[in-house]
Amino acid sequence: MPNESDTPRAIRSIAVTGEDVVTAAETNRTSDRTAVLRVTPPFSGRMRARLHVRLDDEVQEPAAIHIRPERLLADDTPAYPRPAETEDELRTDPDAEYTVEHHREYHEAAVREWRDAVRNSILDSVTLETDSGPHEITVHVLG
């Protein structure tokens, strides 16, 4: 393929799905696994970054680029809602009656809102650290 390279500096933009970014961010907040958006060589001007969950014993392919989802999100992206926090919110609401079922529904709604906020917080660009220094690329969100 023309214009392919083994250096990440060949990349001008990456395409990611909003769902991959959300899933990676949520995985990192709710489990002991590490999720990234991975770009693999050969590199060219436009690349696709795909969800990748790293295994504990996995050796990272040296040429692959692993982008933590947090690097793709605006600084004001809300924190992930924890069950204890949503329980406290519900219990302190004078207009709501606390039940386990109501808490489950309330928490699920808070997680849906967080996922929407993450999708809307994806940045237009990100800086990659390369062997020859920082390299800024454009981020295109698919879907």
Coordinates of C-alpha atoms in Angstrom, one line a residue:
M1 CA 0.0 0.0 0.0
P2 CA 1.4 3.4 -0.9
N3 CA 2.7 5.8 1.8
E4 CA 2.9 3.1 4.5
S5 CA 5.6 3.6 7.1
D6 CA 7.0 2.0 10.2
T7 CA 7.0 5.3 12.0
P8 CA 4.0 6.8 13.8
R9 CA 4.9 10.2 12.5
A10 CA 3.3 9.1 9.2
I11 CA -0.1 9.3 10.9
R12 CA -2.2 12.4 10.4
S13 CA -5.5 11.2 11.8
I14 CA -7.1 8.2 13.6
A15 CA -10.7 7.1 13.4
V16 CA -12.3 5.6 16.5
T17 CA -15.8 4.6 17.3
G18 CA -17.5 6.4 20.2
E19 CA -18.5 3.0 21.5
D20 CA -14.9 1.8 21.6
V21 CA -13.8 4.9 23.6
V22 CA -16.7 4.5 26.0
T23 CA -16.1 0.8 26.5
A24 CA -12.4 1.3 27.1
A25 CA -13.0 4.1 29.6
E26 CA -15.6 2.1 31.4
T27 CA -13.4 -1.0 31.5
N28 CA -10.6 1.0 33.1
R29 CA -12.9 2.3 35.7
T30 CA -14.8 -0.8 36.6
S31 CA -12.3 -3.7 36.4
D32 CA -8.7 -4.6 37.0
R33 CA -8.1 -4.9 33.2
T34 CA -6.5 -2.3 31.1
A35 CA -8.3 -1.2 27.9
V36 CA -6.6 1.0 25.2
L37 CA -7.3 2.1 21.7
R38 CA -4.6 0.4 19.6
V39 CA -3.1 1.4 16.3
T40 CA -0.9 -1.1 14.6
P41 CA 1.7 -0.7 11.8
P42 CA 2.2 -0.3 9.0
F43 CA 1.3 3.3 9.6
S44 CA -0.2 5.7 7.0
G45 CA -1.9 9.1 7.0
R46 CA -5.3 7.8 8.1
M47 CA -5.4 4.9 10.7
R48 CA -8.1 3.1 12.6
A49 CA -7.7 2.8 16.4
R50 CA -9.5 -0.2 17.8
L51 CA -10.5 -1.3 21.3
H52 CA -7.9 -3.6 22.8
V53 CA -8.0 -5.1 26.3
R54 CA -4.5 -5.9 27.4
L55 CA -3.9 -9.2 29.2
D56 CA -1.7 -9.3 32.4
D57 CA 1.0 -11.4 30.7
E58 CA 0.8 -9.7 27.3
V59 CA 3.9 -8.3 25.9
Q60 CA 3.1 -5.1 24.0
E61 CA 4.0 -5.3 20.3
P62 CA 6.8 -2.8 20.2
A63 CA 5.6 -0.9 17.1
A64 CA 1.9 -0.8 18.2
I65 CA 0.6 2.4 19.7
H66 CA -1.6 2.1 22.7
I67 CA -3.7 5.2 23.5
R68 CA -5.4 5.2 26.9
P69 CA -9.0 6.3 26.4
E70 CA -8.6 9.1 29.0
R71 CA -6.2 10.8 26.7
L72 CA -9.0 11.2 24.1
L73 CA -11.4 12.8 26.6
A74 CA -11.8 16.4 27.6
D75 CA -10.7 17.3 31.2
D76 CA -14.3 18.1 32.3
T77 CA -15.6 14.6 31.5
P78 CA -17.6 13.5 34.5
A79 CA -16.5 10.8 36.9
Y80 CA -17.9 7.4 36.5
P81 CA -20.9 6.9 38.8
R82 CA -20.3 4.5 41.6
P83 CA -23.2 2.6 43.1
A84 CA -22.5 4.0 46.6
E85 CA -22.6 7.5 45.2
T86 CA -25.9 7.0 43.4
E87 CA -27.3 5.4 46.5
D88 CA -26.3 8.4 48.5
E89 CA -27.9 10.8 45.9
L90 CA -31.1 8.8 46.0
R91 CA -31.3 8.5 49.8
T92 CA -30.8 12.3 50.2
D93 CA -33.5 13.2 47.6
P94 CA -36.5 14.3 49.7
D95 CA -38.8 13.5 46.7
A96 CA -37.6 10.0 46.2
E97 CA -38.3 6.8 48.1
Y98 CA -35.3 4.5 48.4
T99 CA -35.8 0.9 47.3
V100 CA -33.2 -1.5 46.0
E101 CA -35.1 -1.6 42.6
H102 CA -35.3 2.2 42.4
H103 CA -31.6 2.4 43.2
R104 CA -30.8 -0.1 40.4
E105 CA -32.8 1.9 37.9
Y106 CA -31.3 5.2 39.1
H107 CA -27.8 3.9 38.9
E108 CA -28.4 2.4 35.4
A109 CA -29.7 5.8 34.2
A110 CA -26.6 7.5 35.7
V111 CA -24.3 5.1 33.8
R112 CA -26.2 5.8 30.6
E113 CA -25.8 9.5 31.1
W114 CA -22.1 9.0 31.8
R115 CA -21.7 7.0 28.6
D116 CA -23.4 9.8 26.6
A117 CA -21.1 12.4 28.3
V118 CA -18.0 10.4 27.4
R119 CA -19.1 10.2 23.7
N120 CA -19.6 13.9 23.7
S121 CA -16.2 14.6 25.4
I122 CA -14.0 13.0 22.7
L123 CA -11.3 15.5 21.7
D124 CA -10.6 16.6 18.1
S125 CA -6.9 15.8 18.4
V126 CA -4.4 13.9 20.5
T127 CA -0.6 14.1 20.9
L128 CA 1.2 10.8 20.4
E129 CA 4.6 10.3 22.1
T130 CA 7.0 9.0 19.5
D131 CA 10.7 8.1 19.5
S132 CA 11.3 11.4 17.7
G133 CA 9.1 13.5 20.0
P134 CA 5.5 14.5 20.3
H135 CA 3.2 14.2 17.2
E136 CA -0.3 15.7 17.2
I137 CA -2.9 13.9 15.1
T138 CA -6.6 14.5 14.4
V139 CA -9.3 12.3 15.9
H140 CA -12.4 11.4 13.9
V141 CA -15.3 9.7 15.7
L142 CA -17.2 7.1 13.9
G143 CA -20.8 6.1 14.8

